[in-house]
Amino acid sequence: MSKLKWGLVLAAAFFTTAVAAGSIGGVVGSAVARSEVRSRSPEAGTEVLVNSDVLGESVSLRVFRPAGLPEATGPMPVLWVSDGSHQAGIHLSTIESLWRLELIPPMTVVAIPSTSAGRSLDFRPPQEGSEATNAEAFLAFIRDEAMPAVAERLEVEAPHVFVGYSLGGLFASWAFTQGPDVFDGWIAVSPSWWYGEVMMEAELSGFLDANPEAASFLYTSLGDAEGSGMMRAFERVNRAVGDAAGEGLTWVHEITPGADHGSNPALSSARALQAFWSWHAAR
């Protein structure tokens, strides 16, 4: 039986999601990159400074642990969050709530900031005939410099999950086509799949047609109040993936009732993380 979850699914407001969402507040040199860790207050997290050869600049990653964990917890799986300065706190709060309810394991959260090029260039995939973007370098930085630097300095372990929001969701789904095994799971929240018109449906369906054995987990969600343009693009991409996905891909796509573009990350975070861990436990 295929692991693909096909058809738009209305996200039910069940108890555990409501509890988690209600508690949410508003957080590279060589192969291992030249990096250093600077201790900060718990509110600021821990800084991992990566002097990136790929990007030609220093990037400050912020690393957070759920509040209330004993210091000797040991290695934890990691949630890597783009747009980290304003998205990491949402997912950290969700993790804390779900962990206290014993619904998921505790996870370390790594907040990835945008580069000096800006998030628009970092997140927009390269497209023939369009202006140059920074997406390929940004992905190489995360894969080849940031992940080894964090693993070298802090106690982390698999699985590693990447989450992107809006243009970051566009980046997440494109990055999946560049190497699904870079992360153990991918989450694209309110992805800007309108970019480049039919670009992402072509990228994803083309990749899956060429790689029918691709096995991974990809969760996508869209608020039901995000507008007709976002919805049309969301439906097109999901149809394309439904036609092309092989047996190994678990593709979960949901419509979040009552969510607009600003609120969808908080309202869908708990469902995304529970869906990932349910899939992971069943493997």
Coordinates of C-alpha atoms in Angstrom, one line a residue:
M1 CA 0.0 0.0 0.0
S2 CA 1.3 3.4 -0.9
K3 CA 2.4 5.6 2.0
L4 CA 1.2 8.7 0.0
K5 CA -1.6 10.6 1.7
W6 CA -3.6 11.9 -1.3
G7 CA -6.4 14.4 -1.3
L8 CA -6.7 17.7 0.6
V9 CA -7.3 16.9 4.3
L10 CA -9.1 19.3 6.6
A11 CA -7.0 19.5 9.8
A12 CA -9.2 18.4 12.6
A13 CA -9.0 20.4 15.8
F14 CA -8.3 17.5 18.1
F15 CA -7.3 17.9 21.7
T16 CA -3.6 17.4 21.5
T17 CA -3.1 20.0 18.7
A18 CA -5.3 22.5 20.6
V19 CA -3.2 22.1 23.7
A20 CA 0.1 22.5 21.9
A21 CA -1.1 25.4 19.7
G22 CA -2.6 27.2 22.7
S23 CA 0.8 27.3 24.5
I24 CA 2.7 28.7 21.6
G25 CA 4.4 32.0 22.1
G26 CA 5.5 34.4 19.6
V27 CA 12.8 31.5 18.4
V28 CA 31.3 27.4 7.4
G29 CA 34.7 26.7 6.7
S30 CA 36.0 23.3 5.6
A31 CA 33.7 20.2 5.9
V32 CA 33.3 20.9 9.6
A33 CA 33.5 24.7 9.2
R34 CA 35.5 26.9 11.5
S35 CA 33.0 27.3 14.3
E36 CA 32.8 28.2 18.0
V37 CA 30.1 28.0 20.6
R38 CA 29.3 30.9 22.9
S39 CA 27.2 30.3 26.0
R40 CA 24.3 32.7 26.3
S41 CA 21.4 32.9 28.8
P42 CA 18.7 30.3 28.3
E43 CA 16.5 32.9 26.7
A44 CA 19.0 33.5 24.0
G45 CA 19.9 29.9 23.5
T46 CA 23.4 28.8 22.6
E47 CA 25.3 30.5 19.7
V48 CA 27.1 28.4 17.1
L49 CA 29.1 30.8 15.0
V50 CA 29.9 29.4 11.6
N51 CA 32.5 31.2 9.5
S52 CA 31.3 30.1 6.1
D53 CA 33.5 29.6 3.1
V54 CA 30.5 28.8 1.0
L55 CA 28.8 32.1 1.8
G56 CA 31.8 34.2 2.4
E57 CA 30.5 35.5 5.7
S58 CA 29.9 34.5 9.3
V59 CA 26.5 33.1 10.3
S60 CA 25.2 32.9 13.8
L61 CA 23.0 29.9 14.5
R62 CA 21.0 29.8 17.7
V63 CA 20.4 26.5 19.4
F64 CA 17.6 25.9 21.9
R65 CA 16.6 23.0 24.1
P66 CA 13.1 22.6 25.5
A67 CA 12.6 24.2 28.9
G68 CA 12.6 21.8 31.8
L69 CA 15.0 19.2 30.4
P70 CA 17.7 17.9 32.7
E71 CA 21.2 18.9 31.7
A72 CA 22.2 15.3 31.3
T73 CA 19.5 14.4 28.8
G74 CA 22.1 13.4 26.2
P75 CA 21.9 13.7 22.4
M76 CA 18.6 14.8 20.9
P77 CA 17.1 14.9 17.4
V78 CA 17.1 18.3 15.7
L79 CA 14.5 20.6 14.1
W80 CA 16.3 23.0 11.7
V81 CA 14.2 26.1 11.3
S82 CA 14.7 28.7 8.5
D83 CA 13.6 32.3 9.2
G84 CA 14.9 31.3 12.7
S85 CA 14.6 34.7 14.4
H86 CA 10.8 34.7 14.1
Q87 CA 9.9 31.0 13.5
A88 CA 12.0 29.0 15.9
G89 CA 10.1 30.1 19.0
I90 CA 6.8 28.8 17.5
H91 CA 8.2 25.3 17.0
L92 CA 10.1 25.3 20.3
S93 CA 6.9 26.0 22.2
T94 CA 5.1 23.3 20.2
I95 CA 7.9 20.8 21.0
E96 CA 7.8 21.7 24.7
S97 CA 4.0 21.1 24.8
L98 CA 4.0 17.9 22.9
W99 CA 7.0 16.5 24.9
R100 CA 5.3 17.3 28.2
L101 CA 2.2 15.4 26.9
E102 CA 4.5 12.5 26.0
L103 CA 3.5 12.7 22.4
I104 CA 6.9 13.3 20.8
P105 CA 10.5 13.1 22.1
P106 CA 12.3 16.3 23.0
M107 CA 14.1 18.0 20.1
T108 CA 16.8 20.5 19.8
V109 CA 15.8 23.5 17.7
V110 CA 18.4 25.2 15.5
A111 CA 17.4 28.7 14.3
I112 CA 18.9 29.4 10.8
P113 CA 19.1 33.2 10.0
S114 CA 19.0 34.6 6.5
T115 CA 22.3 35.6 5.0
S116 CA 23.4 39.1 4.0
A117 CA 21.9 38.4 0.6
G118 CA 18.4 38.4 2.2
R119 CA 15.7 35.7 2.5
S120 CA 14.3 36.4 -1.0
L121 CA 17.6 35.4 -2.6
D122 CA 18.3 32.7 -0.1
F123 CA 15.0 30.9 -0.6
R124 CA 14.1 31.4 -4.3
P125 CA 15.2 28.3 -6.3
P126 CA 17.3 28.9 -9.4
Q127 CA 15.1 29.2 -12.6
E128 CA 16.3 29.4 -16.1
G129 CA 15.9 32.9 -17.5
S130 CA 15.5 34.5 -14.1
E131 CA 17.9 36.6 -12.0
A132 CA 20.5 34.7 -10.0
T133 CA 19.5 33.5 -6.5
N134 CA 21.5 32.3 -3.5
A135 CA 19.5 29.1 -2.9
E136 CA 22.2 26.7 -4.0
A137 CA 24.8 28.3 -1.8
F138 CA 22.4 28.5 1.1
L139 CA 21.6 24.8 0.8
A140 CA 25.3 23.9 0.6
F141 CA 25.9 26.0 3.7
I142 CA 23.3 24.2 5.7
R143 CA 24.3 20.7 4.5
D144 CA 28.1 21.0 4.4
E145 CA 28.9 23.6 7.1
A146 CA 26.0 24.3 9.5
M147 CA 25.0 20.6 10.2
P148 CA 28.6 19.4 10.7
A149 CA 29.4 22.4 12.9
V150 CA 26.4 21.8 15.2
A151 CA 27.1 18.1 15.4
E152 CA 30.8 18.7 16.3
R153 CA 29.9 21.1 19.1
L154 CA 26.7 19.9 20.6
E155 CA 25.0 16.6 21.5
V156 CA 22.6 15.9 18.7
E157 CA 21.5 12.8 16.9
A158 CA 19.1 11.7 14.1
P159 CA 16.5 12.3 13.0
H160 CA 17.0 15.8 11.6
V161 CA 14.0 17.6 10.3
F162 CA 13.9 20.8 8.3
V163 CA 11.0 23.3 8.4
G164 CA 10.5 26.3 6.1
Y165 CA 7.7 28.9 6.0
S166 CA 6.3 30.9 3.1
L167 CA 9.3 31.4 0.8
G168 CA 11.2 29.1 3.2
G169 CA 8.5 26.5 2.4
L170 CA 9.3 26.9 -1.3
F171 CA 13.0 26.5 -0.5
A172 CA 12.3 23.3 1.6
S173 CA 10.3 21.6 -1.2
W174 CA 13.0 22.6 -3.8
A175 CA 15.8 21.5 -1.5
F176 CA 14.1 18.1 -1.1
T177 CA 14.5 17.6 -4.9
Q178 CA 18.3 18.3 -4.5
G179 CA 18.8 15.6 -2.0
P180 CA 15.9 14.1 0.0
D181 CA 18.3 12.3 2.4
V182 CA 19.9 15.5 3.6
F183 CA 17.2 15.6 6.2
D184 CA 15.1 12.7 7.6
G185 CA 11.9 14.8 7.2
W186 CA 10.8 18.0 5.5
I187 CA 8.1 20.5 6.6
A188 CA 6.8 23.2 4.2
V189 CA 4.4 25.6 5.9
S190 CA 2.3 27.9 3.7
P191 CA 4.8 27.3 0.8
S192 CA 5.0 30.0 -1.9
W193 CA 4.4 27.6 -4.7
W194 CA 3.0 30.4 -6.8
Y195 CA 6.6 31.4 -7.5
G196 CA 7.6 30.7 -11.1
E197 CA 4.1 29.8 -12.0
V198 CA 4.3 26.0 -12.6
M199 CA 7.9 25.7 -11.4
M200 CA 7.5 23.6 -8.3
E201 CA 5.0 21.2 -9.7
A202 CA 7.4 20.6 -12.5
E203 CA 10.4 20.3 -10.2
L204 CA 8.8 17.9 -7.8
S205 CA 7.0 15.7 -10.3
G206 CA 10.1 15.6 -12.5
F207 CA 12.2 14.6 -9.6
L208 CA 9.8 11.9 -8.4
D209 CA 9.3 10.5 -11.9
A210 CA 13.1 10.2 -12.2
N211 CA 13.5 8.8 -8.7
P212 CA 10.6 6.5 -8.0
E213 CA 12.5 4.9 -5.2
A214 CA 12.9 8.2 -3.3
A215 CA 11.8 7.5 0.3
S216 CA 11.2 10.4 2.7
F217 CA 8.6 12.3 4.6
L218 CA 7.3 15.7 3.5
Y219 CA 4.5 17.6 5.3
T220 CA 2.8 20.6 3.7
S221 CA 0.0 22.8 5.1
L222 CA -1.9 25.9 4.0
G223 CA -4.4 28.0 5.9
D224 CA -7.9 28.1 4.5
A225 CA -7.8 31.9 4.6
E226 CA -4.5 32.4 2.7
G227 CA -6.1 33.4 -0.6
S228 CA -7.1 31.9 -3.9
G229 CA -3.7 32.3 -5.5
M230 CA -1.9 30.3 -2.7
M231 CA -4.7 27.7 -2.7
R232 CA -4.6 27.1 -6.5
A233 CA -0.8 26.7 -6.4
F234 CA -1.1 24.3 -3.4
E235 CA -3.7 22.2 -5.1
R236 CA -1.7 22.1 -8.4
V237 CA 1.5 20.9 -6.7
N238 CA -0.3 18.3 -4.6
R239 CA -2.0 16.9 -7.7
A240 CA 1.4 16.7 -9.5
V241 CA 3.0 14.9 -6.6
G242 CA 0.0 12.5 -6.3
D243 CA 0.5 11.5 -9.9
A244 CA 4.3 11.1 -9.6
A245 CA 5.1 9.8 -6.1
G246 CA 6.4 6.3 -5.6
E247 CA 5.7 3.9 -2.7
G248 CA 8.4 5.2 -0.5
L249 CA 7.3 8.8 -0.2
T250 CA 5.0 9.9 2.6
W251 CA 3.5 13.2 1.5
V252 CA 1.1 14.7 4.0
H253 CA -0.8 17.8 2.9
E254 CA -3.4 19.6 5.0
I255 CA -5.6 22.6 5.0
T256 CA -5.6 24.3 8.4
P257 CA -9.1 25.6 9.3
G258 CA -9.2 29.3 10.3
A259 CA -5.6 30.0 9.5
D260 CA -4.2 32.8 7.4
H261 CA -0.7 33.3 6.2
G262 CA 0.5 34.7 9.5
S263 CA -1.2 32.2 11.8
N264 CA -0.7 29.0 9.9
P265 CA 2.8 28.2 11.3
A266 CA 1.6 28.2 14.9
L267 CA -1.7 26.4 14.0
S268 CA -0.1 23.6 12.0
S269 CA 3.2 23.1 13.9
A270 CA 1.8 20.4 16.3
R271 CA 0.2 18.4 13.5
A272 CA 3.4 18.5 11.4
L273 CA 5.6 17.3 14.2
Q274 CA 3.1 14.6 15.3
A275 CA 2.8 13.4 11.7
F276 CA 6.5 13.1 11.4
W277 CA 7.1 11.2 14.6
S278 CA 4.2 8.8 13.8
W279 CA 5.7 8.1 10.4
H280 CA 9.2 7.7 12.0
A281 CA 8.0 5.3 14.6
A282 CA 6.2 3.2 12.0
R283 CA 9.3 2.7 9.8

